[in-house]
Amino acid sequence: MTALRNGSRGLAVRQLQNQLNGHGAGLYVDGDFGDNTEAAVRAYQLKVGLVDDGVAGSKTLAALAGADISRLLKRKDLQQAAERLGVPLASVMAVNQVESKGEGFLANGRPVILFERHVMFARLQANGMTEAEAEQSAAQYPALVNRRTGGYAGGTVEHQRLAQAKQIHVASALESASWGLFQIMGYHWERLGYMDAQHFADTMSLSEAAQLDAFVCFIETDPALHKALKGKKWAEFAKRYNGPAYAKNLYDVKLARAYAQFAGEHAQEQAA
């Protein structure tokens, strides 16, 4: 679903404006997503507790349609994360906007995952399998165990791949998937303070707030990453979180822009 934001136009915007008017926005319904519509979206997001970014994405549209939003990320979750990390709320909002997958759950209620077959090859050995045995598994199940990356199917099919991999080795399979909003790899479970890989996976299935908590732990347990976030060193943060290809995707530029936007908005709120 394409998010509606300032500058969007068309029938979907008209429908959004009508829905917002149902909550007292008082907008002129013209199908043009301008400053007034953005302000109305932000006001509605604050009213229901969602992250107030002024963008009508799938979560905001779902809330307007009356869907259950209890497992979705809330503004208070980001505020608590900011306090815990000792950084401005704008920094956490910027990271959430740029680094998250946007949604932590699929339409069927399962957490968003991506199964990494090359990680499975390594985790099998980390969990006691010999290299020869791992090679044998790779020869038998190349889509699930492989020295090479790839084989992604996306969406709900990733859970099918995970279920098949669990038939080979449960813990290794859970450790070989990235989980939730911030796609934290399962093999980080011990570093992040979970009892085991299953406990980590079960927690990622609870809520987006639980997924954010894992991300906060990920930052806290990496002093250099935490320092970069505190210092707003966006290039350093992006490099450590996304790897050397961060510049190609302009992650640092996107983070800096998002931070400036949210910091400016919060300053205006405080001045009002």
Short mmCIF file of C-alpha atoms in Angstrom, two decimals:
data_model
loop_
_atom_site.label_atom_id
_atom_site.label_comp_id
_atom_site.label_asym_id
_atom_site.label_seq_id
_atom_site.Cartn_x
_atom_site.Cartn_y
_atom_site.Cartn_z
CA MET A 1 0.00 0.00 0.00
CA THR A 2 1.40 3.39 -1.00
CA ALA A 3 1.54 5.88 1.84
CA LEU A 4 -0.24 9.20 1.40
CA ARG A 5 1.85 12.26 2.28
CA ASN A 6 2.17 15.96 1.64
CA GLY A 7 2.00 16.37 -2.14
CA SER A 8 -0.17 13.31 -2.79
CA ARG A 9 -3.29 13.83 -4.87
CA GLY A 10 -6.28 11.83 -6.01
CA LEU A 11 -9.25 9.78 -4.91
CA ALA A 12 -7.37 8.09 -2.06
CA VAL A 13 -6.61 11.51 -0.57
CA ARG A 14 -10.28 12.51 -0.85
CA GLN A 15 -11.22 9.34 1.03
CA LEU A 16 -8.60 10.10 3.66
CA GLN A 17 -9.89 13.64 4.09
CA ASN A 18 -13.43 12.35 4.51
CA GLN A 19 -12.28 9.86 7.14
CA LEU A 20 -10.37 12.56 9.01
CA ASN A 21 -13.43 14.79 8.89
CA GLY A 22 -15.30 11.97 10.59
CA HIS A 23 -12.95 12.60 13.50
CA GLY A 24 -13.53 16.33 13.53
CA ALA A 25 -10.77 17.54 11.20
CA GLY A 26 -12.96 20.00 9.25
CA LEU A 27 -10.95 19.67 6.05
CA TYR A 28 -12.01 20.88 2.63
CA VAL A 29 -12.26 17.65 0.62
CA ASP A 30 -10.34 18.38 -2.57
CA GLY A 31 -8.08 15.34 -2.98
CA ASP A 32 -4.99 17.50 -2.42
CA PHE A 33 -2.76 16.43 0.50
CA GLY A 34 -1.44 19.81 1.65
CA ASP A 35 -0.33 21.27 4.97
CA ASN A 36 -3.81 21.24 6.47
CA THR A 37 -4.31 17.57 5.68
CA GLU A 38 -0.86 16.75 7.06
CA ALA A 39 -1.71 18.60 10.27
CA ALA A 40 -5.01 16.69 10.50
CA VAL A 41 -3.21 13.36 10.00
CA ARG A 42 -0.71 14.26 12.70
CA ALA A 43 -3.49 15.31 15.08
CA TYR A 44 -5.32 12.03 14.50
CA GLN A 45 -2.12 10.02 15.02
CA LEU A 46 -1.55 11.80 18.33
CA LYS A 47 -5.17 11.20 19.31
CA VAL A 48 -4.93 7.42 18.86
CA GLY A 49 -1.32 7.18 20.03
CA LEU A 50 0.38 6.27 16.76
CA VAL A 51 3.73 7.68 15.69
CA ASP A 52 2.89 11.24 14.61
CA ASP A 53 4.85 11.59 11.39
CA GLY A 54 2.05 13.22 9.38
CA VAL A 55 2.13 10.41 6.82
CA ALA A 56 -1.00 8.34 6.23
CA GLY A 57 0.58 4.95 5.83
CA SER A 58 -0.99 1.54 6.30
CA LYS A 59 -1.12 1.84 10.08
CA THR A 60 -2.91 5.19 10.12
CA LEU A 61 -5.31 4.08 7.39
CA ALA A 62 -6.01 0.87 9.30
CA ALA A 63 -6.77 2.85 12.44
CA LEU A 64 -9.13 5.12 10.51
CA ALA A 65 -10.89 2.03 9.19
CA GLY A 66 -11.42 0.77 12.74
CA ALA A 67 -8.77 -1.95 12.82
CA ASP A 68 -7.12 -3.17 16.02
CA ILE A 69 -3.89 -1.23 16.46
CA SER A 70 -2.89 -2.60 19.85
CA ARG A 71 0.25 -4.32 18.50
CA LEU A 72 1.41 -1.33 16.45
CA LEU A 73 4.21 1.05 17.41
CA LYS A 74 3.08 4.05 19.44
CA ARG A 75 4.61 7.46 20.03
CA LYS A 76 5.09 6.60 23.71
CA ASP A 77 7.21 3.60 22.69
CA LEU A 78 9.57 5.90 20.77
CA GLN A 79 9.64 8.35 23.66
CA GLN A 80 10.64 5.59 26.07
CA ALA A 81 13.30 4.38 23.63
CA ALA A 82 14.71 7.89 23.33
CA GLU A 83 14.90 8.28 27.11
CA ARG A 84 16.56 4.90 27.48
CA LEU A 85 19.16 5.69 24.81
CA GLY A 86 19.72 9.22 26.07
CA VAL A 87 18.95 10.85 22.70
CA PRO A 88 16.32 13.31 21.42
CA LEU A 89 12.97 11.88 20.38
CA ALA A 90 13.66 13.25 16.89
CA SER A 91 16.68 10.93 16.59
CA VAL A 92 14.63 7.83 17.38
CA MET A 93 11.82 8.95 15.08
CA ALA A 94 14.34 9.47 12.27
CA VAL A 95 15.84 6.02 12.77
CA ASN A 96 12.37 4.49 12.90
CA GLN A 97 11.37 6.21 9.66
CA VAL A 98 14.52 5.31 7.71
CA GLU A 99 15.69 2.02 9.17
CA SER A 100 12.45 0.21 9.97
CA LYS A 101 10.53 -1.91 7.48
CA GLY A 102 7.45 0.22 8.13
CA GLU A 103 5.42 -2.68 9.44
CA GLY A 104 6.42 -5.34 11.92
CA PHE A 105 3.63 -7.77 11.07
CA LEU A 106 2.18 -9.35 7.96
CA ALA A 107 -1.53 -9.25 7.15
CA ASN A 108 -1.92 -12.71 8.70
CA GLY A 109 -0.57 -11.46 12.05
CA ARG A 110 2.84 -13.08 11.88
CA PRO A 111 5.97 -11.00 12.33
CA VAL A 112 7.80 -9.85 9.22
CA ILE A 113 10.85 -12.06 8.67
CA LEU A 114 13.46 -12.76 6.03
CA PHE A 115 15.13 -16.17 6.08
CA GLU A 116 18.84 -16.16 5.20
CA ARG A 117 20.01 -19.48 3.81
CA HIS A 118 23.70 -18.53 3.98
CA VAL A 119 23.31 -17.75 7.67
CA MET A 120 21.67 -21.16 8.15
CA PHE A 121 24.78 -22.75 6.68
CA ALA A 122 26.90 -20.99 9.30
CA ARG A 123 24.51 -21.47 12.25
CA LEU A 124 24.28 -25.21 11.71
CA GLN A 125 28.02 -25.37 12.28
CA ALA A 126 27.85 -22.95 15.21
CA ASN A 127 25.31 -25.31 16.78
CA GLY A 128 27.48 -28.42 16.46
CA MET A 129 27.21 -29.66 12.88
CA THR A 130 30.45 -30.37 11.06
CA GLU A 131 31.22 -28.52 7.84
CA ALA A 132 30.83 -31.77 5.94
CA GLU A 133 27.39 -32.29 7.46
CA ALA A 134 26.42 -28.71 6.63
CA GLU A 135 27.56 -29.29 3.04
CA GLN A 136 25.40 -32.39 2.92
CA SER A 137 22.38 -30.39 4.10
CA ALA A 138 23.17 -27.74 1.50
CA ALA A 139 23.26 -30.35 -1.24
CA GLN A 140 19.92 -31.74 -0.10
CA TYR A 141 18.18 -28.43 0.67
CA PRO A 142 19.93 -25.68 -1.34
CA ALA A 143 17.04 -23.24 -0.92
CA LEU A 144 17.39 -23.48 2.86
CA VAL A 145 21.09 -24.13 3.44
CA ASN A 146 23.65 -22.56 1.16
CA ARG A 147 27.00 -20.83 1.17
CA ARG A 148 25.49 -18.15 -1.07
CA THR A 149 22.93 -15.51 -0.25
CA GLY A 150 19.59 -15.42 -2.04
CA GLY A 151 16.58 -17.64 -2.42
CA TYR A 152 14.23 -15.05 -0.92
CA ALA A 153 10.50 -15.41 -1.49
CA GLY A 154 9.19 -12.55 0.64
CA GLY A 155 6.01 -12.12 2.64
CA THR A 156 4.26 -15.12 4.14
CA VAL A 157 6.37 -17.56 2.11
CA GLU A 158 9.36 -16.67 4.28
CA HIS A 159 7.56 -18.35 7.18
CA GLN A 160 7.15 -21.45 5.05
CA ARG A 161 10.90 -21.43 4.40
CA LEU A 162 11.51 -21.00 8.13
CA ALA A 163 9.18 -23.91 8.97
CA GLN A 164 11.03 -26.12 6.49
CA ALA A 165 14.40 -25.07 7.91
CA LYS A 166 13.21 -25.91 11.43
CA GLN A 167 12.82 -29.49 10.26
CA ILE A 168 16.61 -29.51 9.84
CA HIS A 169 17.47 -27.74 13.11
CA VAL A 170 15.08 -25.55 15.10
CA ALA A 171 17.49 -23.15 16.82
CA SER A 172 19.63 -22.67 13.73
CA ALA A 173 16.56 -21.86 11.65
CA LEU A 174 15.26 -19.27 14.13
CA GLU A 175 18.73 -17.73 14.32
CA SER A 176 18.91 -17.50 10.53
CA ALA A 177 15.93 -15.20 10.10
CA SER A 178 15.79 -11.44 10.58
CA TRP A 179 12.77 -10.36 12.60
CA GLY A 180 10.32 -7.50 12.86
CA LEU A 181 10.40 -3.79 12.17
CA PHE A 182 14.16 -3.50 12.37
CA GLN A 183 15.01 -6.95 10.97
CA ILE A 184 17.23 -8.01 13.87
CA MET A 185 18.90 -11.34 13.16
CA GLY A 186 17.87 -14.19 15.43
CA TYR A 187 21.45 -15.17 16.23
CA HIS A 188 21.76 -11.99 18.32
CA TRP A 189 19.41 -13.46 20.94
CA GLU A 190 22.07 -14.04 23.60
CA ARG A 191 23.72 -10.63 23.15
CA LEU A 192 20.31 -8.97 23.51
CA GLY A 193 19.45 -10.81 26.71
CA TYR A 194 16.90 -13.40 25.55
CA MET A 195 16.86 -16.91 27.02
CA ASP A 196 17.27 -18.63 23.66
CA ALA A 197 16.36 -18.27 19.99
CA GLN A 198 12.80 -19.45 20.60
CA HIS A 199 12.30 -16.86 23.34
CA PHE A 200 13.55 -14.17 20.96
CA ALA A 201 11.20 -15.33 18.17
CA ASP A 202 8.23 -15.52 20.55
CA THR A 203 8.93 -12.00 21.81
CA MET A 204 9.14 -10.62 18.27
CA SER A 205 5.63 -12.01 17.75
CA LEU A 206 4.14 -9.95 20.59
CA SER A 207 4.12 -6.38 19.30
CA GLU A 208 6.06 -3.74 17.39
CA ALA A 209 7.00 -2.29 20.78
CA ALA A 210 8.73 -5.57 21.60
CA GLN A 211 10.52 -5.40 18.26
CA LEU A 212 11.63 -1.84 19.01
CA ASP A 213 12.94 -3.01 22.38
CA ALA A 214 15.16 -5.54 20.61
CA PHE A 215 16.47 -2.76 18.38
CA VAL A 216 17.20 -0.55 21.38
CA CYS A 217 19.09 -3.45 22.99
CA PHE A 218 20.99 -3.89 19.73
CA ILE A 219 22.14 -0.26 19.91
CA GLU A 220 22.87 -0.38 23.65
CA THR A 221 25.11 -3.42 23.28
CA ASP A 222 27.16 -1.82 20.50
CA PRO A 223 29.00 1.13 22.14
CA ALA A 224 30.24 2.53 18.81
CA LEU A 225 26.74 2.44 17.29
CA HIS A 226 25.28 4.02 20.41
CA LYS A 227 27.94 6.76 20.39
CA ALA A 228 27.23 7.53 16.73
CA LEU A 229 23.51 7.90 17.44
CA LYS A 230 24.13 10.13 20.45
CA GLY A 231 26.47 12.32 18.41
CA LYS A 232 24.09 12.40 15.41
CA LYS A 233 26.93 11.03 13.29
CA TRP A 234 24.53 9.71 10.70
CA ALA A 235 27.12 8.38 8.25
CA GLU A 236 28.85 6.43 11.02
CA PHE A 237 25.54 5.15 12.36
CA ALA A 238 24.36 4.08 8.90
CA LYS A 239 27.68 2.39 8.14
CA ARG A 240 27.64 0.38 11.36
CA TYR A 241 23.99 -0.58 11.04
CA ASN A 242 23.69 -1.15 7.28
CA GLY A 243 27.26 -2.01 6.29
CA PRO A 244 29.58 -0.38 3.76
CA ALA A 245 26.82 -0.07 1.12
CA TYR A 246 24.97 2.50 3.23
CA ALA A 247 26.10 5.43 1.06
CA LYS A 248 24.71 3.83 -2.09
CA ASN A 249 21.25 3.87 -0.54
CA LEU A 250 21.76 7.33 0.99
CA TYR A 251 20.84 6.07 4.46
CA ASP A 252 22.93 8.78 6.13
CA VAL A 253 21.34 11.54 4.05
CA LYS A 254 17.84 10.19 4.74
CA LEU A 255 18.57 10.00 8.48
CA ALA A 256 19.89 13.56 8.58
CA ARG A 257 16.87 14.89 6.70
CA ALA A 258 14.39 12.98 8.85
CA TYR A 259 16.08 14.17 12.03
CA ALA A 260 16.00 17.80 10.87
CA GLN A 261 12.30 17.45 10.02
CA PHE A 262 11.29 15.92 13.34
CA ALA A 263 13.54 18.18 15.40
CA GLY A 264 11.99 21.23 13.72
CA GLU A 265 8.47 19.97 14.34
CA HIS A 266 9.15 19.29 18.00
CA ALA A 267 10.67 22.74 18.41
CA GLN A 268 7.49 24.25 16.97
CA GLU A 269 5.37 22.16 19.34
CA GLN A 270 7.30 23.40 22.35
CA ALA A 271 7.08 27.02 21.17
CA ALA A 272 3.32 26.78 20.63
#
